[in-house]
Tab-separated table of C-alpha atoms and ligand atoms in Angstrom:
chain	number	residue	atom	x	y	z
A	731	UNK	CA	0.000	0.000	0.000
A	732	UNK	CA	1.592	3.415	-1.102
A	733	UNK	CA	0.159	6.403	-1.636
A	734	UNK	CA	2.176	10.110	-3.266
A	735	UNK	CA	0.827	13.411	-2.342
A	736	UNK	CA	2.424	16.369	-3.997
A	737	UNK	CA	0.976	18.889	-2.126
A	738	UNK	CA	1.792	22.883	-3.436
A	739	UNK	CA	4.456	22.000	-5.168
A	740	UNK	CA	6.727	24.641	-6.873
A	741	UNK	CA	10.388	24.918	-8.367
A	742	UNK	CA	11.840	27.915	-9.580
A	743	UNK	CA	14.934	27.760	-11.714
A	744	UNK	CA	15.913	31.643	-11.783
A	745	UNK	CA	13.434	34.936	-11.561
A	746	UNK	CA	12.471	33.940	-14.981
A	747	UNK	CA	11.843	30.225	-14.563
A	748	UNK	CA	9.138	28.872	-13.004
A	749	UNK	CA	9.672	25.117	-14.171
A	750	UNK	CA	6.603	23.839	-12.022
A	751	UNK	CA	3.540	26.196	-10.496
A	752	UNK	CA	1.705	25.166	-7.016
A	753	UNK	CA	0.849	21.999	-8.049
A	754	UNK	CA	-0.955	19.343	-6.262
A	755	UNK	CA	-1.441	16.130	-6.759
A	756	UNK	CA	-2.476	12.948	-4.976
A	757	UNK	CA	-1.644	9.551	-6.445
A	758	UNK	CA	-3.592	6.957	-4.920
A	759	UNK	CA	-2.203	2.598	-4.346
A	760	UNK	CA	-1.546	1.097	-7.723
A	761	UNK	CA	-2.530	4.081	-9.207
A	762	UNK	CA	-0.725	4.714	-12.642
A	763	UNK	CA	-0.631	8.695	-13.004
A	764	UNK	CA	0.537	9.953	-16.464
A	765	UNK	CA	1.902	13.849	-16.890
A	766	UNK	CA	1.242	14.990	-20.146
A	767	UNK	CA	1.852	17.954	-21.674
A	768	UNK	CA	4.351	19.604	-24.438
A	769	UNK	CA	8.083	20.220	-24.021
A	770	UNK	CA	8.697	22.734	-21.455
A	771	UNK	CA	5.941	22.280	-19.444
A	772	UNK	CA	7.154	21.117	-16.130
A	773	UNK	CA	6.961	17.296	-16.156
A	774	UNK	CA	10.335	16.484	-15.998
A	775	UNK	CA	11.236	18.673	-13.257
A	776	UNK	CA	7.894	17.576	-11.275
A	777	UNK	CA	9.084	14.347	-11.490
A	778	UNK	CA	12.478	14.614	-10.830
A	779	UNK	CA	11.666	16.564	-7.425
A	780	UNK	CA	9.215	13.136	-6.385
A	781	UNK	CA	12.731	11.283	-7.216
A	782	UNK	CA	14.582	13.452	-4.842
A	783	UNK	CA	17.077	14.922	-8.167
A	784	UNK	CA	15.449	18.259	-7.997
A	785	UNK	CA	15.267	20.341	-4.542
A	786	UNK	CA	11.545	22.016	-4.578
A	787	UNK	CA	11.224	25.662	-4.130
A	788	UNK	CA	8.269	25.255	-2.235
A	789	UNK	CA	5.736	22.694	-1.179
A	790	UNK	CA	5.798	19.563	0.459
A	791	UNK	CA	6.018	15.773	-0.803
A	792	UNK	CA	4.948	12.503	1.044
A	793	UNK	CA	4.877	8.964	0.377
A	794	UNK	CA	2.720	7.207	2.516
A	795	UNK	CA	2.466	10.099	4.655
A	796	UNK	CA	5.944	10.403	5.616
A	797	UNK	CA	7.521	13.854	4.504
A	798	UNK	CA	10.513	12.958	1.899
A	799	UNK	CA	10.851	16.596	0.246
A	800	UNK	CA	14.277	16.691	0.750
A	801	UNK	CA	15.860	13.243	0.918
A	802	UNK	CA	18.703	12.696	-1.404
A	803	UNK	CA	17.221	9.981	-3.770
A	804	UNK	CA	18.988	6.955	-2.585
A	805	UNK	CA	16.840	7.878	0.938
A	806	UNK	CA	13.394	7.937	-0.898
A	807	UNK	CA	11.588	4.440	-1.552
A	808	UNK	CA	11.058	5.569	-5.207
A	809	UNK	CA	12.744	3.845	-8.208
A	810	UNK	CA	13.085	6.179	-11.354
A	811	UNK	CA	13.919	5.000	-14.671
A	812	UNK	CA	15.210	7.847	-17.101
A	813	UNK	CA	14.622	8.598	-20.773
A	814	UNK	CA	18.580	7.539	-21.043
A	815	UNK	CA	18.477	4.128	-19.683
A	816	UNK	CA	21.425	5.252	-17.844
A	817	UNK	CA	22.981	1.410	-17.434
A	818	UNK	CA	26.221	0.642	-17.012
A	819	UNK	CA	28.029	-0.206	-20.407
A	820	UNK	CA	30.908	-1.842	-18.643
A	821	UNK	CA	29.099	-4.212	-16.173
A	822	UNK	CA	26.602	-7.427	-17.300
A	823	UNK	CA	22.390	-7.251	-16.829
A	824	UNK	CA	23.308	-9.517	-13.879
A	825	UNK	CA	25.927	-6.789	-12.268
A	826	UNK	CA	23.977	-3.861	-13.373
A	827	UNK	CA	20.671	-5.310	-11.301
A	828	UNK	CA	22.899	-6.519	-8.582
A	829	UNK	CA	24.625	-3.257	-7.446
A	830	UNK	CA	21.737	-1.602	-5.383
A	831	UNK	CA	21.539	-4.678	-3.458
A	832	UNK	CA	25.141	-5.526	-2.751
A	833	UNK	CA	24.996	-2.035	-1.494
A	834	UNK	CA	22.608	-3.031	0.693
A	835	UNK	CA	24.704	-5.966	1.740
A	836	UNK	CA	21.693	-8.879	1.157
A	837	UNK	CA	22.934	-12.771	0.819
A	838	UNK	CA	24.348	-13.905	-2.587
A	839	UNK	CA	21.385	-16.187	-2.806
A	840	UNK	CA	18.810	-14.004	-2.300
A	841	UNK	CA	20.665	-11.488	-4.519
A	842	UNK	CA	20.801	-14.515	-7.253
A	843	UNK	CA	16.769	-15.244	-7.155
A	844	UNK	CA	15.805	-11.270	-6.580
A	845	UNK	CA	17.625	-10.771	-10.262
A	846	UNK	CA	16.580	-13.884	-11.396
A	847	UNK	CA	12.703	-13.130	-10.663
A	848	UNK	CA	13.129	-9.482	-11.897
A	849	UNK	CA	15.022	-10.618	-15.726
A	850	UNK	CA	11.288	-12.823	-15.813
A	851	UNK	CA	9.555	-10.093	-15.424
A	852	UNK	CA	10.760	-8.117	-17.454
A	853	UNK	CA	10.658	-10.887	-20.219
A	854	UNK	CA	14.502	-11.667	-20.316
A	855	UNK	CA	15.088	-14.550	-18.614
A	856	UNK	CA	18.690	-16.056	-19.195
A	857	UNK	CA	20.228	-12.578	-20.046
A	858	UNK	CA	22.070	-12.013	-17.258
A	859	UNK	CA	25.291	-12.730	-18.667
A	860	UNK	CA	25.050	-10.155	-21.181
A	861	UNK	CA	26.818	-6.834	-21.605
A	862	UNK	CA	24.254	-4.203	-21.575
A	863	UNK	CA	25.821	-2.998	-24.757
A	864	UNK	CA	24.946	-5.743	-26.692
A	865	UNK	CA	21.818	-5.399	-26.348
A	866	UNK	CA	19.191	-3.725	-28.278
A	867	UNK	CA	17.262	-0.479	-27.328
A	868	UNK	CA	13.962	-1.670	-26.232
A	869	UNK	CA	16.137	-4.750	-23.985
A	870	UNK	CA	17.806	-2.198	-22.358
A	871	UNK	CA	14.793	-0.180	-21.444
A	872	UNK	CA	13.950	-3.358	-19.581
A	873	UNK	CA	16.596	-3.918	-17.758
A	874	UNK	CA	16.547	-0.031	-16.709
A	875	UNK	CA	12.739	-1.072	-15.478
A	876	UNK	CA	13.995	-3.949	-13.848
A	877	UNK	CA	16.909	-1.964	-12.392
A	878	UNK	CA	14.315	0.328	-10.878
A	879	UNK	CA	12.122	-2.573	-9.680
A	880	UNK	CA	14.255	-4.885	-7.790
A	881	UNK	CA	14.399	-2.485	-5.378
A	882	UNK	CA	11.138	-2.893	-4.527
A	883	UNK	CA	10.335	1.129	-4.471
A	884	UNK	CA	6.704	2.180	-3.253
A	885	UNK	CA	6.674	4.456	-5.874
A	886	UNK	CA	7.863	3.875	-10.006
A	887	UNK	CA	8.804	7.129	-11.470
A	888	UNK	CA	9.276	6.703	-15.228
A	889	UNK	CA	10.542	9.762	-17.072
A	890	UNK	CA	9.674	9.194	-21.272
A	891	UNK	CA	11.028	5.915	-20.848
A	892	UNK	CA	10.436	4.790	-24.331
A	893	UNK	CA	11.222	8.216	-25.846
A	894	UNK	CA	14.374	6.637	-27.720
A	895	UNK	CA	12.564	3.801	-29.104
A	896	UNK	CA	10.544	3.113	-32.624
A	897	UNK	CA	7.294	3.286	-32.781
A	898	UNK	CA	6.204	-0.359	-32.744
A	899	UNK	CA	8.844	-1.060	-30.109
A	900	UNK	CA	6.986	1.793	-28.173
A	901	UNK	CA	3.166	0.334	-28.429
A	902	UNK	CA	4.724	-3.043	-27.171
A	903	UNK	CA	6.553	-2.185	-24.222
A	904	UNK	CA	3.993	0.260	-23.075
A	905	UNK	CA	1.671	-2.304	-23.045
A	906	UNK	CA	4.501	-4.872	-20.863
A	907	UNK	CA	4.942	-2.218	-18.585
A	908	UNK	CA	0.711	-1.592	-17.906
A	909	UNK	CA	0.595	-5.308	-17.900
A	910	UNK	CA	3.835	-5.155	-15.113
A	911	UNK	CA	2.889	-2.438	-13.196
A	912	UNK	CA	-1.106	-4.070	-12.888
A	913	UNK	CA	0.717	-7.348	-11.598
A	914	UNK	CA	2.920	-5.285	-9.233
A	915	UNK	CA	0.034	-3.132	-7.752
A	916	UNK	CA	2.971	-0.329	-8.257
A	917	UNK	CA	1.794	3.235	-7.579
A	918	UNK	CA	3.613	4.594	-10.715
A	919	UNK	CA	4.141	8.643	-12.119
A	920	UNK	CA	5.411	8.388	-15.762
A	921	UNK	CA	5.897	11.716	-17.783
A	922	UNK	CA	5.522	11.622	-21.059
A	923	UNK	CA	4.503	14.149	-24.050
A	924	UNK	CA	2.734	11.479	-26.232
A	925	UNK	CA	-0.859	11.641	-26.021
A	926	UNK	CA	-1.542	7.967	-27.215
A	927	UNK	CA	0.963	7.083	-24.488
A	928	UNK	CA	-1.045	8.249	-21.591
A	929	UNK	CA	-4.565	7.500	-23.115
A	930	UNK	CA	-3.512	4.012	-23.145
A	931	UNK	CA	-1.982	3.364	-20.281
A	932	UNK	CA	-2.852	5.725	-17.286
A	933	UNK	CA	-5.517	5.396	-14.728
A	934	UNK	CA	-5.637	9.323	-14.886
A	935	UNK	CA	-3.893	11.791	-16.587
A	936	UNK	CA	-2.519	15.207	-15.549
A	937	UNK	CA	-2.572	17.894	-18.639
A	938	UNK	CA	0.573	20.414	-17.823
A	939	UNK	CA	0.343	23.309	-19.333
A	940	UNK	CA	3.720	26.556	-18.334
A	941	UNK	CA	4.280	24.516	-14.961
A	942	UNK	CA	0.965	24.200	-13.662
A	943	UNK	CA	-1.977	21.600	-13.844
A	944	UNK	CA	-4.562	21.627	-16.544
A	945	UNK	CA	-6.749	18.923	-16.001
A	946	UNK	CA	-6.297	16.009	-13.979
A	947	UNK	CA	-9.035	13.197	-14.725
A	948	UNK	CA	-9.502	9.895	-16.035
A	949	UNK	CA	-8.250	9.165	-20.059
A	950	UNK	CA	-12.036	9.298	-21.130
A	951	UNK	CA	-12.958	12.548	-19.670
A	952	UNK	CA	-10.146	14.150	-20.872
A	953	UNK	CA	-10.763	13.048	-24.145
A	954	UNK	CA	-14.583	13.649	-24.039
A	955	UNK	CA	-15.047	16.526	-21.539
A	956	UNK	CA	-11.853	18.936	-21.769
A	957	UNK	CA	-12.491	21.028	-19.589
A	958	UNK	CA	-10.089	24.435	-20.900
A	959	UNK	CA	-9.194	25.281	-24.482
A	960	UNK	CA	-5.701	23.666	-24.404
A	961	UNK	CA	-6.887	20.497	-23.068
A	962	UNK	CA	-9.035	20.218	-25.620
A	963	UNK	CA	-6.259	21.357	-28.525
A	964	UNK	CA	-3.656	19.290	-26.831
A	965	UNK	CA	-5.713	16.089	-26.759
A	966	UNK	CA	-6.706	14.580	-29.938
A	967	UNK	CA	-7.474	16.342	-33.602
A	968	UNK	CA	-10.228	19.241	-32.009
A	969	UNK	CA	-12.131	21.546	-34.484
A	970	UNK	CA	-12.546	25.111	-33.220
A	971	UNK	CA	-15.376	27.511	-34.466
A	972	UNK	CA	-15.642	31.208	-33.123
A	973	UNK	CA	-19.065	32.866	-33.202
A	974	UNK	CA	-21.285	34.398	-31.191
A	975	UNK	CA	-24.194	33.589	-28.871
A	976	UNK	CA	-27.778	35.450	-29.375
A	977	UNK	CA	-30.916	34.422	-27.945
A	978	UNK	CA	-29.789	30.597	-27.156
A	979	UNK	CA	-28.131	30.030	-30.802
A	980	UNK	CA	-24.510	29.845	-31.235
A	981	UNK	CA	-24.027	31.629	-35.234
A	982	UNK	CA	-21.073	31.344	-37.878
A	983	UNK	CA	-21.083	32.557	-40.954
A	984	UNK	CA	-21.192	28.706	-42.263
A	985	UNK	CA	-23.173	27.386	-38.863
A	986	UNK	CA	-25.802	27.489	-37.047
A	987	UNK	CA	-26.585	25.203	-33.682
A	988	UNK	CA	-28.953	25.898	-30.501
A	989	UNK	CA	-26.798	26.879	-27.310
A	990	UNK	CA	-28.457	27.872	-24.082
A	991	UNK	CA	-25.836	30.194	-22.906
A	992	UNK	CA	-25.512	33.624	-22.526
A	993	UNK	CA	-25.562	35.762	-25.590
A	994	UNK	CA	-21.757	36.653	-26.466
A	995	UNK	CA	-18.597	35.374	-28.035
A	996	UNK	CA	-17.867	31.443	-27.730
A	997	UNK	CA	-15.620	29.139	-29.504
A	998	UNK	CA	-17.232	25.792	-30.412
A	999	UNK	CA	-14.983	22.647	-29.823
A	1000	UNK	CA	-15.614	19.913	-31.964
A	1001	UNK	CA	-14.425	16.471	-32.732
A	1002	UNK	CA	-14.127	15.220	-35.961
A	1003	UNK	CA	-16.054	12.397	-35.349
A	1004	UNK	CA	-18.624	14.553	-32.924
A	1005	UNK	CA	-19.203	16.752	-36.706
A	1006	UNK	CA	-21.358	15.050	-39.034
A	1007	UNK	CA	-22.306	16.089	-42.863
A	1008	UNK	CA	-25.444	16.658	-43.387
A	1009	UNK	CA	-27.663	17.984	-46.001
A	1010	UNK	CA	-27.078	21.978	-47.081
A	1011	UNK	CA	-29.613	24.226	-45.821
A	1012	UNK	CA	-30.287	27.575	-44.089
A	1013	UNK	CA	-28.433	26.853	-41.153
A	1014	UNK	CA	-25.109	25.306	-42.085
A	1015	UNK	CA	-23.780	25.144	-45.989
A	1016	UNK	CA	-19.794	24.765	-47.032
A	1017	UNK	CA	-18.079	23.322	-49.708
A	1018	UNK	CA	-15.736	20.245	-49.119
A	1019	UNK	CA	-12.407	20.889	-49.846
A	1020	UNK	CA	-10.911	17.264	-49.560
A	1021	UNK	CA	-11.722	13.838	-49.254
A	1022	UNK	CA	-9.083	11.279	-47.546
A	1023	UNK	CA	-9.846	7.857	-47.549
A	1024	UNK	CA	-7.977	6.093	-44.837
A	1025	UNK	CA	-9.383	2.607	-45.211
A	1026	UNK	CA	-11.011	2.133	-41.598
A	1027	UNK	CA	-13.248	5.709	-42.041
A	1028	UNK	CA	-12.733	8.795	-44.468
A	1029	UNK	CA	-11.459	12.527	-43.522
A	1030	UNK	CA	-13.582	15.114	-44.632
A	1031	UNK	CA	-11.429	18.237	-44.796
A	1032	UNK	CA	-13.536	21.888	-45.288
A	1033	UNK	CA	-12.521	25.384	-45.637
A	1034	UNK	CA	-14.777	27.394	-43.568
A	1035	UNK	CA	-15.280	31.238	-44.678
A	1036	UNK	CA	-13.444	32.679	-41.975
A	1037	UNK	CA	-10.586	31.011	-42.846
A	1038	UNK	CA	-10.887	28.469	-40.359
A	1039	UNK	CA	-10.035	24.640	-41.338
A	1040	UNK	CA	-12.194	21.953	-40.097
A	1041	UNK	CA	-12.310	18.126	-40.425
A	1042	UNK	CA	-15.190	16.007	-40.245
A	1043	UNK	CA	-14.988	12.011	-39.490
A	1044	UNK	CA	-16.943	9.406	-41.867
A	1045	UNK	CA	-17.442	6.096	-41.374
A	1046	UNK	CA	-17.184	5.580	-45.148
A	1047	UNK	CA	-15.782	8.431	-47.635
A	1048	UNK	CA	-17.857	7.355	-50.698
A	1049	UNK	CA	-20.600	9.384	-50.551
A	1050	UNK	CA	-18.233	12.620	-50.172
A	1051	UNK	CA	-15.892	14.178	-53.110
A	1052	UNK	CA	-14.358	17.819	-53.171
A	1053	UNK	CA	-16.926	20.607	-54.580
A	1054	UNK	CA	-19.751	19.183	-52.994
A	1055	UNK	CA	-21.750	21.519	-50.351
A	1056	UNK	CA	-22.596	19.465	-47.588
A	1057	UNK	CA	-24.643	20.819	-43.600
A	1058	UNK	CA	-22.309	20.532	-40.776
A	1059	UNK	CA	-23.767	19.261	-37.713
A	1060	UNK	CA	-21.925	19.043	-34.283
A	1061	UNK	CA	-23.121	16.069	-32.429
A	1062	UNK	CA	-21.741	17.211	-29.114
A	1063	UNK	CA	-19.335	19.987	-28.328
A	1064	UNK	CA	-17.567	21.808	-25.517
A	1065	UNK	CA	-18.539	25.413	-25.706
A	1066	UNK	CA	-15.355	27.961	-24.668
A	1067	UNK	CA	-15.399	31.736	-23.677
A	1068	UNK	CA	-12.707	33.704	-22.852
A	1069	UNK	CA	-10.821	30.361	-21.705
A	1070	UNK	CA	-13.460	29.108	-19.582
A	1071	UNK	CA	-15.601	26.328	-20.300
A	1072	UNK	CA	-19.991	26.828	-20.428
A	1073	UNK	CA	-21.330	24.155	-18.713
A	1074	UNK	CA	-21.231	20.591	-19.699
A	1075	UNK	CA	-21.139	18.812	-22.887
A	1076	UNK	CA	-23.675	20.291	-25.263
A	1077	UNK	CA	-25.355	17.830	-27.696
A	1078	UNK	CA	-26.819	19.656	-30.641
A	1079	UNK	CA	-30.531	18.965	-31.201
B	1483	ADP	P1	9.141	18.978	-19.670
B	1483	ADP	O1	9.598	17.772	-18.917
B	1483	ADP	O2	7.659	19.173	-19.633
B	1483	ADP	O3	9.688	19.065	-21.069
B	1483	ADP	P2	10.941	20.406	-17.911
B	1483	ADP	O4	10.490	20.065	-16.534
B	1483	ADP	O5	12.118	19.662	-18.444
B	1483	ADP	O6	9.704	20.271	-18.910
B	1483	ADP	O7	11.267	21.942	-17.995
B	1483	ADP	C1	10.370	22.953	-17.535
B	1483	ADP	C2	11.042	24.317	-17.639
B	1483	ADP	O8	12.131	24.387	-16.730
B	1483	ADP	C3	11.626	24.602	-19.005
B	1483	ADP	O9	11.451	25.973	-19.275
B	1483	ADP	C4	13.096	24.263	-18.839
B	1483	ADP	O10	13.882	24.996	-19.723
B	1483	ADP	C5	13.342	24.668	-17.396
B	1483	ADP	N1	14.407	23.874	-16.764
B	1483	ADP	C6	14.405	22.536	-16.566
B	1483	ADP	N2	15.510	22.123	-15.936
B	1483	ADP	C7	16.259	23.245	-15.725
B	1483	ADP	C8	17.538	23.509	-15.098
B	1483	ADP	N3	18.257	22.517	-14.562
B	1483	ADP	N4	17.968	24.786	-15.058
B	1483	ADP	C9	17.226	25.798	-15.569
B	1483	ADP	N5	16.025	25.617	-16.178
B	1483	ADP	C10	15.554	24.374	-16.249
């Protein structure tokens, strides 16, 4: 049973740089957390200071209720595995697992069946013997992960760990680790700026955004129910509108839905599979300016008036073709103004 609490949390790098913002955060037991957010934004550094590499400004960190903000790492029951796997090129897998806990001065034996169970884990059984140099990337992300696990650390921090790796090598090992980290019951924080990433493997994500916490909710309500404008750019392909609210209907030039709201500006977010082609008529008419055809659904790409670009999701691009002057209708949408979300999700009627 472990339990992180990041409560207030800041770290300022110079009058300047504000690397991470008051942020608070409580990761529950077993609990895989994702940070997400683009380069710069603080998830690193958030990270690192739960590792004990970074020295917070401010704030206060606990695992399992015990204050650790300013251990040195080696103090801190957390194992951390870095974007660089970070091995040693001159020892074996069997040497490189074995250091932490011939530090710790444990039996031979138990040292022998601790590295043994971990390399099974990690699916490389019988490479011990190896040099970590010879072997490939995506092996020596796992013995990093094991590295971090035979410790037995309450808490996994995993920083990109697969950043360095292709992308089919990526989908596989992200699913070993979810699979590894289930099994383990391993409260786990893993950074990472790739969206498909965190969908598919965190219990929760936590959308940073200039240091400081966007949204923190489960993968689906993130996706479905952003809840500011960047969380809704960030995740996913989002279609924005701007118009205006009068008398409970949101207007564009090209569009027209209901929207009880109060009359004034408001951007529209849309999914391309939340806008469906309808019909021209009074309310909505543009021209398609490109059909995709991606095999599993089509890509309907149009031009709006106002210059802005939207894309519509088909289940089958056939009936579509570039010229034609289709309706658009939202499905649902998120309704924005001046950064702030309007109520819930809005399904168009
Ligand atoms: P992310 O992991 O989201 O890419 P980082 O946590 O690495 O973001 O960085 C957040 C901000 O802090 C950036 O502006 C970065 O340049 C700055 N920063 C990170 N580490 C240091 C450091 N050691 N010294 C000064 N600035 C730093």
């Amino acid at each position: 049973m472990s339990t992180l609490s990041i409560q207030g949390v800041s770290k300022r790098f110079s009058s300047e740089t504000i690397a991470v913002d008051r942020v608070s955060l409580d990761v529950a037991d077993g609990e895989l957390v994702c940070l997400l957010g683009p380069s710069g934004s603080g998830k690193s550094t958030l990270l690192r200071m739960v590792g004990g590499f970074e020295d917070p400004t401010s704030g206060r960190i606990a695992i399992d209720g015990q204050d650790v903000t300013h251990l040195p790492p080696e103090r801190r029951p957390t194992g951390m595995v870095f974007q660089s796997h970070a091995l040693w090129s001159h020892m074996n897998v069997f040497n490189n697992l074995a250091f932490g806990l011939k530090l710790r001065r444990r039996p031979k034996v138990e040292i022998r069946d601790r590295v043994e169970a971990v390399l099974d884990l990690v699916g490389l059984k019988g490479y011990d013997r190896r040099m970590t140099n010879q072997l490939s990337g995506g092996q020596q992300q796992r013995v990093a992960l094991a590295r971090a696990l035979i410790l037995e650390p309450k808490i996994l921090l995993l920083d990109e760990p697969f950043a360095s790796l292709d992308q089919h090598l990526r989908e596989r090992l992200r699913e070993e680790v979810r699979d590894i980290q289930l099994r383990l019951k391993i409260t786990t924080l893993f950074v990472t700026h790739g969206q498909d990433e965190a969908l598919s493997m965190a219990d929760r994500i936590v959308v940073m955004h200039d240091g400081r916490t966007e949204q923190a909710d489960r993968p689906d309500v993130i996706y479905r129910d952003p809840q500011t404008p960047f969380v809704a750019g960030f995740i996913g392909t989002m279609n924005f509108i701007k118009g205006h609210v009068e008398n409970g209907r949101f207007r564009h030039a090209d569009l027209s839905v209901a929207l009880a709201v109060s009359d004034g500006p408001v951007t529209l977010a849309v999914r391309p599979e939340a806008l469906d082609l309808v019909a021209p008529d009074d309310r909505s008419r543009v021209v398609i300016h490109r059909v995709t055809d991606f095999g599993t659904h089509g890509l309907i790409d149009l031009h709006l008036s106002d210059g802005t670009r939207v894309k519509s999701m088909v289940p089958s691009p056939e009936p579509f073709q570039a010229g034609q002057a289709v309706g658009l209708a939202p499905r649902s949408f998120a309704a924005f103004r001046n950064d702030a979300k309007l109520s819930g999700i809005h399904h168009a009627r």
